[in-house]
PDB file of C-alpha atoms in Angstrom:
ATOM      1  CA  UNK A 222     -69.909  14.178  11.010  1.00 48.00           C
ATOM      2  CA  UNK A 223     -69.130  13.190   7.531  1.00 47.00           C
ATOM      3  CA  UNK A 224     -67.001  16.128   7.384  1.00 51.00           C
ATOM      4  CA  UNK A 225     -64.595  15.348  10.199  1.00 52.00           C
ATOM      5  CA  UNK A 226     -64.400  11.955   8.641  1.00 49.00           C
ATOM      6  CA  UNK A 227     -63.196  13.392   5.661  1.00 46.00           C
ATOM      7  CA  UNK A 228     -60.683  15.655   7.227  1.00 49.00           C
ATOM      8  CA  UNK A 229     -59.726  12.803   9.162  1.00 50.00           C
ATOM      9  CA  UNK A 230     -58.679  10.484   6.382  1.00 46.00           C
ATOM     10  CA  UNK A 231     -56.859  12.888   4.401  1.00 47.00           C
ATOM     11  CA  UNK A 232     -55.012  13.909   7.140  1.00 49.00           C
ATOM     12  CA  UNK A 233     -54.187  10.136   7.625  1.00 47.00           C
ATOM     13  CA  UNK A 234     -53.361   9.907   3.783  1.00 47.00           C
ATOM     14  CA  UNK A 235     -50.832  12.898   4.201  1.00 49.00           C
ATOM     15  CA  UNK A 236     -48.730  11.296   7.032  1.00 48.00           C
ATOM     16  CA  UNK A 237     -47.028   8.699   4.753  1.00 49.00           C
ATOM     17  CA  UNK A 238     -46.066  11.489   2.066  1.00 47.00           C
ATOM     18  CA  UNK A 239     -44.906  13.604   4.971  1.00 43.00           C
ATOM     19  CA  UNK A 240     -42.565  10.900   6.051  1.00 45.00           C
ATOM     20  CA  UNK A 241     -41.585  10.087   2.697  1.00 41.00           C
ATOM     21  CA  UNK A 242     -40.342  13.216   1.843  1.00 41.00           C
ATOM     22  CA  UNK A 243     -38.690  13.376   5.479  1.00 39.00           C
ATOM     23  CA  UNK A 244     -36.728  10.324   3.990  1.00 40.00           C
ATOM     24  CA  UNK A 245     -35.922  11.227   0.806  1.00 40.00           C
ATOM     25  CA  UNK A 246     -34.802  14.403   1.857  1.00 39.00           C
ATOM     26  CA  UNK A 247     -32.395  12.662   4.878  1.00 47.00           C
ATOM     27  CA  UNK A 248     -31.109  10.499   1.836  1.00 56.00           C
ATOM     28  CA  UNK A 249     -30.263  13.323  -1.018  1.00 63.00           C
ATOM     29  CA  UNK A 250     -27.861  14.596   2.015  1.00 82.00           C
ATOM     30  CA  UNK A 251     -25.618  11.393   2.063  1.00 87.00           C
ATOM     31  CA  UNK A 252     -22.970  11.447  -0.959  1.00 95.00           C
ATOM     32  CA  UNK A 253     -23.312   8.268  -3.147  1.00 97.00           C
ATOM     33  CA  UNK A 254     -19.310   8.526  -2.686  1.00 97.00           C
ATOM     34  CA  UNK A 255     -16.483  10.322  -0.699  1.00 98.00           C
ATOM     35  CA  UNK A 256     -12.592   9.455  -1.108  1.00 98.00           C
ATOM     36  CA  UNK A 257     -10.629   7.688   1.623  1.00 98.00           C
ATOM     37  CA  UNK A 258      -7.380   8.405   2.141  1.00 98.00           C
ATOM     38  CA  UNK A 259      -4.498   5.851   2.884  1.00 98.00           C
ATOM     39  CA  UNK A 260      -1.582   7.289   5.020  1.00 98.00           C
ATOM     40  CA  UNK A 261       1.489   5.600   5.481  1.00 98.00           C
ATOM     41  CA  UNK A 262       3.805   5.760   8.618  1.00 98.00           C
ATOM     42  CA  UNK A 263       7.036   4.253   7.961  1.00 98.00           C
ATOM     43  CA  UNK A 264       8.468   2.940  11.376  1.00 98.00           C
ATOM     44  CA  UNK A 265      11.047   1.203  13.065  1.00 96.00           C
ATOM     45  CA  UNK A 266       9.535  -0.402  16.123  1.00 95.00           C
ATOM     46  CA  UNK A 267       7.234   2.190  16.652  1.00 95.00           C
ATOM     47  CA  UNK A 268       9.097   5.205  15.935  1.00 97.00           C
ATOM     48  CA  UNK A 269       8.981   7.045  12.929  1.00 98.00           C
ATOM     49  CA  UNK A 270      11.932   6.643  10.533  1.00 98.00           C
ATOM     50  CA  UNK A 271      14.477   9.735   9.389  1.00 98.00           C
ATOM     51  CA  UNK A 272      16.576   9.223   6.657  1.00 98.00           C
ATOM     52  CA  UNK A 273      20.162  10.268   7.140  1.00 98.00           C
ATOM     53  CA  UNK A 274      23.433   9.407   4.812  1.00 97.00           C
ATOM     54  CA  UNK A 275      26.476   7.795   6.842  1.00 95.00           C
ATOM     55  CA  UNK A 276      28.009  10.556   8.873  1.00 94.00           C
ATOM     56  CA  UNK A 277      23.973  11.475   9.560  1.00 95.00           C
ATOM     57  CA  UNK A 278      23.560  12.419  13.096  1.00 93.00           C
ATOM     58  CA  UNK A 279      20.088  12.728  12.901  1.00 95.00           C
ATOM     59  CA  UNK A 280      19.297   9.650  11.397  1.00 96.00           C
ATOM     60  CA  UNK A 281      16.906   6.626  13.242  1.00 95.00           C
ATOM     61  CA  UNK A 282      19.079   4.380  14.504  1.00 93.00           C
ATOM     62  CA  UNK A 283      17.697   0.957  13.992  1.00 94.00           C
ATOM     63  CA  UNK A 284      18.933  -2.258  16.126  1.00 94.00           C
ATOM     64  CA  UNK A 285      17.507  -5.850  15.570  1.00 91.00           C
ATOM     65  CA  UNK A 286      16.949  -8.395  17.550  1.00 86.00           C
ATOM     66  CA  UNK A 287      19.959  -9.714  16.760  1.00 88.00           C
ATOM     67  CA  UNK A 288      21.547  -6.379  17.949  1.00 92.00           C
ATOM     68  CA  UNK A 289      22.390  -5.719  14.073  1.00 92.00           C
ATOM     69  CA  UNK A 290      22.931  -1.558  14.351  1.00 95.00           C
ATOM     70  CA  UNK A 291      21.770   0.195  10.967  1.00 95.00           C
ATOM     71  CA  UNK A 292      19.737   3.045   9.385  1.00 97.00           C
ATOM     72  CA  UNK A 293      18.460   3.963   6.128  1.00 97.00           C
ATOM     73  CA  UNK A 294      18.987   6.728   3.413  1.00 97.00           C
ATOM     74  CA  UNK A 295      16.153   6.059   1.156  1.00 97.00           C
ATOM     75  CA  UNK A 296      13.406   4.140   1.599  1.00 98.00           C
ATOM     76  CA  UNK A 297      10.922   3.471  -1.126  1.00 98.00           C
ATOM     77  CA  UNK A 298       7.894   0.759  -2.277  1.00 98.00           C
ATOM     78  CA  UNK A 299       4.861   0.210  -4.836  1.00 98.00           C
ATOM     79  CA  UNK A 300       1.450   0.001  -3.843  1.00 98.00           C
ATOM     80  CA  UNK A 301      -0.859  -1.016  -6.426  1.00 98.00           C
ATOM     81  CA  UNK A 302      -4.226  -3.221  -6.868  1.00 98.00           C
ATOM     82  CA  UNK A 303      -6.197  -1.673  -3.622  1.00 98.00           C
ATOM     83  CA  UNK A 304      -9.401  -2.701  -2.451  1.00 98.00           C
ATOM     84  CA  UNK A 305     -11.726  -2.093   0.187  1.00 98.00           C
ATOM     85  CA  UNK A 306     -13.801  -5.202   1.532  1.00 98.00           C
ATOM     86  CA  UNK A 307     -17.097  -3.809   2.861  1.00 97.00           C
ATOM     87  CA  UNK A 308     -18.552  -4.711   6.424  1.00 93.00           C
ATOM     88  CA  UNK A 309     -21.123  -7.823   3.950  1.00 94.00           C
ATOM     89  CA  UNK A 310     -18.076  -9.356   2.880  1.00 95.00           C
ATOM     90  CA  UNK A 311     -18.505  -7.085  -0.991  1.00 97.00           C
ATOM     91  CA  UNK A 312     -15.379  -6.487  -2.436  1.00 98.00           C
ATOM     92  CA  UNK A 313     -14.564  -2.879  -4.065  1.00 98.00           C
ATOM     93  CA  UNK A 314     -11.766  -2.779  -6.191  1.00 98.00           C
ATOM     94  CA  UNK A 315      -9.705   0.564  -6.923  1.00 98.00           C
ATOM     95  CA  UNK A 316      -8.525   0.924 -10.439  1.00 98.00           C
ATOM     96  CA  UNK A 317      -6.884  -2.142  -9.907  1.00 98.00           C
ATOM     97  CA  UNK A 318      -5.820  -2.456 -13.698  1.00 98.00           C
ATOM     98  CA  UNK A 319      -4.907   1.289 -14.481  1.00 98.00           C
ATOM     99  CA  UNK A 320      -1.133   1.813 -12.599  1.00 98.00           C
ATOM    100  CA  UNK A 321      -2.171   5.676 -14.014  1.00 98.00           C
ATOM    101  CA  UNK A 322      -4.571   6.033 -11.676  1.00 98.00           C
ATOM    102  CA  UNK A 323      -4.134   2.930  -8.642  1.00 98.00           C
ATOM    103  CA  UNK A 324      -0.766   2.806  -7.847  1.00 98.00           C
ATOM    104  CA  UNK A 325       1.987   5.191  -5.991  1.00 98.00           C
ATOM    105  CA  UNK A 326       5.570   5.015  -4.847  1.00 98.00           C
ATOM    106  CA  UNK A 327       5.879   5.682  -0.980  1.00 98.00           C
ATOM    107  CA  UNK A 328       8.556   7.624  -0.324  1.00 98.00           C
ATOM    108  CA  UNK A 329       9.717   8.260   3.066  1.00 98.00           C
ATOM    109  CA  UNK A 330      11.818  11.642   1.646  1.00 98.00           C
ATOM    110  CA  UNK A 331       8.906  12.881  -0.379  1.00 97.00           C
ATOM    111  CA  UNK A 332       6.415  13.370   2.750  1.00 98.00           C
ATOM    112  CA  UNK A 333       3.733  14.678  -0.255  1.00 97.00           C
ATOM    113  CA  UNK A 334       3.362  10.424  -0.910  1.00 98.00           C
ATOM    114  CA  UNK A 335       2.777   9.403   2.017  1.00 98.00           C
ATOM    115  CA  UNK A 336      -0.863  10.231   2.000  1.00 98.00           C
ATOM    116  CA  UNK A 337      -2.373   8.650  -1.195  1.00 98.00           C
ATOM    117  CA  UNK A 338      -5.683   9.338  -1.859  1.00 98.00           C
ATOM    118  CA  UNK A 339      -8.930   7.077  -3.002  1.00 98.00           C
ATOM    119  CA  UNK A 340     -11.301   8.692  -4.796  1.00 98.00           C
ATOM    120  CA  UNK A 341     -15.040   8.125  -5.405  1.00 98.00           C
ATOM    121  CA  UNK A 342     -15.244   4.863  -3.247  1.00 98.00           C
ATOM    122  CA  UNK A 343     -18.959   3.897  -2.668  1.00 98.00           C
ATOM    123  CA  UNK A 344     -20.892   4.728   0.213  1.00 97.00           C
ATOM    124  CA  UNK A 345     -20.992   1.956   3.106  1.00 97.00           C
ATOM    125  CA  UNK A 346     -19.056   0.314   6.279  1.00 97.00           C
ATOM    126  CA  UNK A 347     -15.622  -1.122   5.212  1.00 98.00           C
ATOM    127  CA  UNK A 348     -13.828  -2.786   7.628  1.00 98.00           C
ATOM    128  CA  UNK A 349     -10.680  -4.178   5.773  1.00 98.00           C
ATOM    129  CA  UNK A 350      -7.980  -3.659   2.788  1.00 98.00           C
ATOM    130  CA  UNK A 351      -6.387  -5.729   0.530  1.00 98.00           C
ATOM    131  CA  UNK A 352      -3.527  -3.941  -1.686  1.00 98.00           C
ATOM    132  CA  UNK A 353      -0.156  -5.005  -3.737  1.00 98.00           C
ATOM    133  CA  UNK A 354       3.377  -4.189  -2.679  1.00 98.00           C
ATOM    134  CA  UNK A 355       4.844  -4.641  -5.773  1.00 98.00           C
ATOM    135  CA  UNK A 356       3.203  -4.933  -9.253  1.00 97.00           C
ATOM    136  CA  UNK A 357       1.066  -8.187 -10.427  1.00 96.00           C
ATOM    137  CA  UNK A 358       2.561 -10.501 -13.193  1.00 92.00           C
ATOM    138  CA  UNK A 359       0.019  -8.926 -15.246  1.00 93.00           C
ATOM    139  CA  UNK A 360       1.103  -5.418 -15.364  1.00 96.00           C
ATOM    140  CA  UNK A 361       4.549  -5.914 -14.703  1.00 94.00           C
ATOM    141  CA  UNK A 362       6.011  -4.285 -17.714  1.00 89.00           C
ATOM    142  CA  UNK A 363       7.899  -0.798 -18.512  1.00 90.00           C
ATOM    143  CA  UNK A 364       4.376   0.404 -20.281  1.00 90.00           C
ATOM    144  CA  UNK A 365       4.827   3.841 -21.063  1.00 94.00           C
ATOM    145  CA  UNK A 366       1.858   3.680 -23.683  1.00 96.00           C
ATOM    146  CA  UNK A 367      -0.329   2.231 -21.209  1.00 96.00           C
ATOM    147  CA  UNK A 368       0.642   4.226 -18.386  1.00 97.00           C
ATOM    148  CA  UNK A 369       2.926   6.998 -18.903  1.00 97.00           C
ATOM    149  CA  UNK A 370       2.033   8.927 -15.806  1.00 97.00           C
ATOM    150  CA  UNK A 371       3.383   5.868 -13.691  1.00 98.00           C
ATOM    151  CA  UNK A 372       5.682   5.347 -16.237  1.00 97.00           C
ATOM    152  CA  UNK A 373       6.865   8.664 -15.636  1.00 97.00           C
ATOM    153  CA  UNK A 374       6.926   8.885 -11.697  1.00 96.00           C
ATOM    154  CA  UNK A 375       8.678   5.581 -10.809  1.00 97.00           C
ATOM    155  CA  UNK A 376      11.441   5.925 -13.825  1.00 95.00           C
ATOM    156  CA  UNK A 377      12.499   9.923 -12.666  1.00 94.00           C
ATOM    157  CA  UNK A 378      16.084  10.270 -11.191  1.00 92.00           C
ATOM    158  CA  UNK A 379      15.239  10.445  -7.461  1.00 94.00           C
ATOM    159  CA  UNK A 380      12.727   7.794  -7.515  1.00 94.00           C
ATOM    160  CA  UNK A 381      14.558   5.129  -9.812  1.00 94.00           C
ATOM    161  CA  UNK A 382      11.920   1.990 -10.030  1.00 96.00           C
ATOM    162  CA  UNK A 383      12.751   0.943 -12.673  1.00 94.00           C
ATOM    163  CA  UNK A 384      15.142  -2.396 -13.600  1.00 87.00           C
ATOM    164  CA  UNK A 385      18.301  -1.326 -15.417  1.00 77.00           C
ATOM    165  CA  UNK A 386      18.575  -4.927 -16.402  1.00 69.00           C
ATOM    166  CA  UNK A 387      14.274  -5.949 -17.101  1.00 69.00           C
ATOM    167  CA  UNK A 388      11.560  -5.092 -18.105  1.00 77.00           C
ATOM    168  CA  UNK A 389       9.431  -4.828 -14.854  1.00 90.00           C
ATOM    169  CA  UNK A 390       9.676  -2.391 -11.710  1.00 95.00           C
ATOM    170  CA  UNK A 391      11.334  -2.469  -8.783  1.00 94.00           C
ATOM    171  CA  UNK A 392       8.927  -2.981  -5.963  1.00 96.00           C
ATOM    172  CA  UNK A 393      11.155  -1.923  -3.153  1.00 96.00           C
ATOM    173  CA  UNK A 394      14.234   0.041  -2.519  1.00 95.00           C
ATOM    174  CA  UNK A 395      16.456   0.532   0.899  1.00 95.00           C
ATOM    175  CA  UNK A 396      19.214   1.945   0.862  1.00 95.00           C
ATOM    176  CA  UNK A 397      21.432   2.372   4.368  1.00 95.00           C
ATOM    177  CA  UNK A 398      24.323   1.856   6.008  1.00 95.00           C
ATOM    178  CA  UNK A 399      25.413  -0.914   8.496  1.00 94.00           C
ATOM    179  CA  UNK A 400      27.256  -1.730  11.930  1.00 94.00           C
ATOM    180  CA  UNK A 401      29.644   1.033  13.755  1.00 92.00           C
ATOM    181  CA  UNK A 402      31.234   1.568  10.899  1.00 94.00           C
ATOM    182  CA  UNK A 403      28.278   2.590   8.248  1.00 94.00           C
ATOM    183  CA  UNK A 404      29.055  -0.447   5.599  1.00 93.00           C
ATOM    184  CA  UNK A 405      26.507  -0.248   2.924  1.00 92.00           C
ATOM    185  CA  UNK A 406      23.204  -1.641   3.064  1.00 92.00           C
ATOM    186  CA  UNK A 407      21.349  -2.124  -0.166  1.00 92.00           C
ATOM    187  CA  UNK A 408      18.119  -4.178  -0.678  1.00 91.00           C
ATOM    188  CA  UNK A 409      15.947  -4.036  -3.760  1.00 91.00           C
ATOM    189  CA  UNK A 410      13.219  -6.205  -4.721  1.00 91.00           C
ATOM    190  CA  UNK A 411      11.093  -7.606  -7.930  1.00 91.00           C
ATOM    191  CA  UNK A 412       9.939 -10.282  -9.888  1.00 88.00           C
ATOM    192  CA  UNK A 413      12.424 -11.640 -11.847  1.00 73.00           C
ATOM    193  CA  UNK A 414      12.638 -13.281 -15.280  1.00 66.00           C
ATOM    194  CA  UNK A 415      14.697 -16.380 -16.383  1.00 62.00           C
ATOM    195  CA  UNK A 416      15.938 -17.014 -19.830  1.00 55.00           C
ATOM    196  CA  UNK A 417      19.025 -17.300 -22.257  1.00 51.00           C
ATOM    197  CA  UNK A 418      20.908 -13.891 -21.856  1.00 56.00           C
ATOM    198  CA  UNK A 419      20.160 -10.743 -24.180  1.00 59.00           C
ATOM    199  CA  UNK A 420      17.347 -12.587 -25.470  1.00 61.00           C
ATOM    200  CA  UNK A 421      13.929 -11.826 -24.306  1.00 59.00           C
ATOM    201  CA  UNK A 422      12.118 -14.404 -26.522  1.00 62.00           C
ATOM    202  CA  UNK A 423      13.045 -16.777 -24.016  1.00 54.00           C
ATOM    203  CA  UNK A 424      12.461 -15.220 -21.046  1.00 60.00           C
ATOM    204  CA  UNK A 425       9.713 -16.760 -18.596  1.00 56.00           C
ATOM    205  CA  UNK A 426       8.667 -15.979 -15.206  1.00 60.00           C
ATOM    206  CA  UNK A 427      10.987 -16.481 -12.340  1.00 72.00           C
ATOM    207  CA  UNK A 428      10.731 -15.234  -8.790  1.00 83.00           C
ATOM    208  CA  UNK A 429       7.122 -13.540  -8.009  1.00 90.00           C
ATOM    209  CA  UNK A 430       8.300 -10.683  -5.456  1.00 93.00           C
ATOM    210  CA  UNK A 431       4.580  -9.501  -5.649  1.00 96.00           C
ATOM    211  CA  UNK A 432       2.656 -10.095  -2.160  1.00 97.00           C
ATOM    212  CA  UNK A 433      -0.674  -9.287  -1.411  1.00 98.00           C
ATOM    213  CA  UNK A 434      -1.440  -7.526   1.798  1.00 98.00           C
ATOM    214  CA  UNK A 435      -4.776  -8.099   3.761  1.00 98.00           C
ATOM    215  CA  UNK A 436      -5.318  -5.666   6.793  1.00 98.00           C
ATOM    216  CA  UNK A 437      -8.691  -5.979   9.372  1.00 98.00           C
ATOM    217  CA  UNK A 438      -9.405  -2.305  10.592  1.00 98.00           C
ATOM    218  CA  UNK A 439      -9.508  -2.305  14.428  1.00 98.00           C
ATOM    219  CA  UNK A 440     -12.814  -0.013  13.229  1.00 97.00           C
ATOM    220  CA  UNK A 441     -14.868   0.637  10.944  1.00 97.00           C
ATOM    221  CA  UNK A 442     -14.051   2.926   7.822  1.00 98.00           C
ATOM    222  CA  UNK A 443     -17.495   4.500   7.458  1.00 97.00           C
ATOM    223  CA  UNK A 444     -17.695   6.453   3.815  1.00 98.00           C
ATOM    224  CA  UNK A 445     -20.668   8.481   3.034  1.00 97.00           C
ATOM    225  CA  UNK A 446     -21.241  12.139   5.495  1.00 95.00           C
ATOM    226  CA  UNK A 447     -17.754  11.245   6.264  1.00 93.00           C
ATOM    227  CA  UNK A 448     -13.923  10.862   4.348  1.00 97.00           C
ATOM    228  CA  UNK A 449     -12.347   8.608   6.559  1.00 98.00           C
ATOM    229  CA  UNK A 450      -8.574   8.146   6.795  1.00 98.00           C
ATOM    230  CA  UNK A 451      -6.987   4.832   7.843  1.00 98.00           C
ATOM    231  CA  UNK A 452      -3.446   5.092   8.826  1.00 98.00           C
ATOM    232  CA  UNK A 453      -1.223   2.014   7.283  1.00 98.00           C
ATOM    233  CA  UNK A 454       1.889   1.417   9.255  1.00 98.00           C
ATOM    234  CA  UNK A 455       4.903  -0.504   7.936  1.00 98.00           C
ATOM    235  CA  UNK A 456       7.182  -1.941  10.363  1.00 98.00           C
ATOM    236  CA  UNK A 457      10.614  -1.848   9.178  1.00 97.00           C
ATOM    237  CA  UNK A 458      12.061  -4.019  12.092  1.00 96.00           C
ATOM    238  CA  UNK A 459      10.874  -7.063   9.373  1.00 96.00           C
ATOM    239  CA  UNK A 460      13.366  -6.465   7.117  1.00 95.00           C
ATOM    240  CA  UNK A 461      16.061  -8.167   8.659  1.00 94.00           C
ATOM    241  CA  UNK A 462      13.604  -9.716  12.127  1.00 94.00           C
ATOM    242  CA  UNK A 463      10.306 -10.978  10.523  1.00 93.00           C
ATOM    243  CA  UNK A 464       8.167 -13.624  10.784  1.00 90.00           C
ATOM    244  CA  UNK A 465       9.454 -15.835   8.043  1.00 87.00           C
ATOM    245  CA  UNK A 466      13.499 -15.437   8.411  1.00 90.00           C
ATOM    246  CA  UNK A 467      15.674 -13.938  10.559  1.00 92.00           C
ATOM    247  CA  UNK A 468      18.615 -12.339   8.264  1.00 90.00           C
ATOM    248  CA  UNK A 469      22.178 -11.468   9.754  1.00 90.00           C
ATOM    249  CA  UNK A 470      23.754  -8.690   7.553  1.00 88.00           C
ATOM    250  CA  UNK A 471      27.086  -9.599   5.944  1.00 86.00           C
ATOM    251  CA  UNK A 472      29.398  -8.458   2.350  1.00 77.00           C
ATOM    252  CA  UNK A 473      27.022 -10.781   1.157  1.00 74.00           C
ATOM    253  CA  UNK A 474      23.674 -10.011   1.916  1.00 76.00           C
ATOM    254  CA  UNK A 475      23.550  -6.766   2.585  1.00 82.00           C
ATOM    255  CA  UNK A 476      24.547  -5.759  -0.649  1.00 73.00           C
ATOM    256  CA  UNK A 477      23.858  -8.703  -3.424  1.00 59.00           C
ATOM    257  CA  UNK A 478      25.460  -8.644  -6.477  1.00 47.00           C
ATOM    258  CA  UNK A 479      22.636 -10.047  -8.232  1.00 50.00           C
ATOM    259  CA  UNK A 480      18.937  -9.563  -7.447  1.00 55.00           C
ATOM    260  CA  UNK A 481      18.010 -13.019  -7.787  1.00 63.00           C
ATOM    261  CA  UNK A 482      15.367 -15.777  -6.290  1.00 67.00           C
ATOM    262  CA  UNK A 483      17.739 -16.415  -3.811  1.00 69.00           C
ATOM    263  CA  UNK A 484      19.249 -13.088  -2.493  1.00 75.00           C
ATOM    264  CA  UNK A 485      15.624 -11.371  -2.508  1.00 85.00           C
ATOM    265  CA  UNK A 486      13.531 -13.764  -1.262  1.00 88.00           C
ATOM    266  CA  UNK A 487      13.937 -14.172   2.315  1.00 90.00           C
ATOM    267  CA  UNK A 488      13.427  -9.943   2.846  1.00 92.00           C
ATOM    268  CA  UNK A 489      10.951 -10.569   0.593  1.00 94.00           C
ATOM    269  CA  UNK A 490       8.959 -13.048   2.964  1.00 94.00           C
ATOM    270  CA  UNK A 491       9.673 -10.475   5.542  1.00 95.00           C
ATOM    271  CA  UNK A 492       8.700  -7.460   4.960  1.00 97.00           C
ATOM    272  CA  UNK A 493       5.612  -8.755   2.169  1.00 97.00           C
ATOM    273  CA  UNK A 494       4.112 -12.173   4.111  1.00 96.00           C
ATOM    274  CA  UNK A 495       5.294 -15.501   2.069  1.00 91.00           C
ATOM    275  CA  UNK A 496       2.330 -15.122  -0.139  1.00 84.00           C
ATOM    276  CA  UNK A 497       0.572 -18.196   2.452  1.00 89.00           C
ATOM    277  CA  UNK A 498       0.320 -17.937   6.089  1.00 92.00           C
ATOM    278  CA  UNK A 499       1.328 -14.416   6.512  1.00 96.00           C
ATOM    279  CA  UNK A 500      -0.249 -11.820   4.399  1.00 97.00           C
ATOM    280  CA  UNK A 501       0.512  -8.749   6.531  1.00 98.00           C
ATOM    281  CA  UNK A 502       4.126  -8.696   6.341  1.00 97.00           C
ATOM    282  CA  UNK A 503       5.729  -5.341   8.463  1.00 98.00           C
ATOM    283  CA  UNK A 504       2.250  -3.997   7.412  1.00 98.00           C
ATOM    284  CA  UNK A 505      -0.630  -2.957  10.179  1.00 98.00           C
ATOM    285  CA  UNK A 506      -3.208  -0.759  10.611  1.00 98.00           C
ATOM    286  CA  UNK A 507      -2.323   1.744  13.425  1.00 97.00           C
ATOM    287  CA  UNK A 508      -6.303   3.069  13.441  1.00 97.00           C
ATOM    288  CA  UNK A 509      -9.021   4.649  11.291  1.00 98.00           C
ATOM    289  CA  UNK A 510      -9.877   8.485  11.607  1.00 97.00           C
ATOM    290  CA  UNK A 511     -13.771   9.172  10.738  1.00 96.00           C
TER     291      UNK A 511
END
């Protein structure tokens, strides 16, 4: 009798180590991390843009609201300072200080950035993003010590993010062509600095083109067993019909002289939120792939 008892209780004392090891075994399986890849789709009410220069046949054509007939040749923006906001509210932020290694250009010619890829991001639920179009105050300088690789990529010939007259990036550049008879279309955007002339001692800041950009996934990005991929889409139908301003293309407009407060700030508003009651701007999430 004492026997059984014995075999009994040891038996007993096993099950908990059994199911511990069951446990840990379940757990070594799931990463601590897995990357989670951003892909944007560049659209014009819903349909995919195609680039095309003036006699382009093949080109989107685009028509506002306003019945304002246009299309674009290059198309181009900076997304920096991404992070992920877990399902508990946690914020995780993705090199949000190194423009090496947590920013890109989008560009709608080079299909290779359109997918831009997050790596190492913890494993848990996420269920929204925040990111930059455009560079913060803080890093907005032509760094090539700090961060030649960006450096590098926005200042090449094709790409041309760089200020020809500052010392900060572009954020965003369109380039198209206009009513029946293709008049240009240029629009680029940045913060701007304001001071005496040829002097950059006096320079201070002017204009902040930088907006932040908070999306809610429609689910949730689940990272862990799984690499999710959450498609960003970027209405260009803003630019001209946002929330903020509705902008009628003229000599004036369409191609400004002078990239000032003024001249940028109303696509700004558009296509970026006005930095208060809209912070989605043309941006959406179309869905999340697990």
């Amino acid at each position: 009798m004492k026997t059984q008892t014995i075999k009994n209780f040891k038996k007993y004392l096993l099950l908990p180590a059994i199911a511990l090891a069951f446990v840990s075994c379940s757990d070594d399986d799931v990463p601590v991390a897995n990357n989670v890849t951003l892909e944007f789709n560049n659209t014009f009410q819903g349909e995919t843009i195609v680039l095309g220069d003036a006699a382009s046949t093949e080109a989107t054509t685009n028509t506002s609201a306003e019945g304002q007939i246009h299309h674009f040749s290059e198309l181009k923006y900076v997304i920096s300072n991404i992070r992920l906001i877990k399902e508990n509210g946690t914020e995780i932020p993705y090199n949000v200080n190194n423009l090496d290694k947590g920013a890109t250009v989008v560009d709608q010619s080079k299909a290779e950035t359109l997918k831009y890829v997050l790596n190492a991001i913890p494993t848990d639920d996420y269920n929204q993003i925040i990111f930059g179009l455009g560079v913060k105050t803080s890093l907005n300088d032509l760094d090539q010590v700090s961060f030649p690789e960006f450096y590098a990529a926005t200042g090449e010939n094709d790409t041309e993010m760089h200020w020809e007259w500052g010392t900060g990036y572009r954020f965003t550049k369109i380039e198209g062509f206009y009513d029946t008879d293709n008049k240009a279309l240029s629009f680029h955007s940045g913060s701007t600095l304001e001071g005496t002339k040829d002097d950059e001692s006096t320079y201070v800041p002017g204009f902040d083109a930088y907006r932040e950009i908070t999306l809610v996934f429609p689910a949730m990005a689940k990272v862990g067993e799984r690499s999710p991929k959450i498609v960003i889409e970027a209405d260009f139908d803003y630019l001209l019909s946002g929330k903020t301003n509705t902008i009628l293309l003229d000599d004036k407009n369409a191609t400004p002289s002078a990239h000032t407060s003024v001249s940028m700030s109303q696509y700004v508003d558009n296509i970026g939120g006005d930095g208060s009651s809209d912070s989605t701007g043309m941006f959406s999430i179309s869905h999340v792939e697990n």
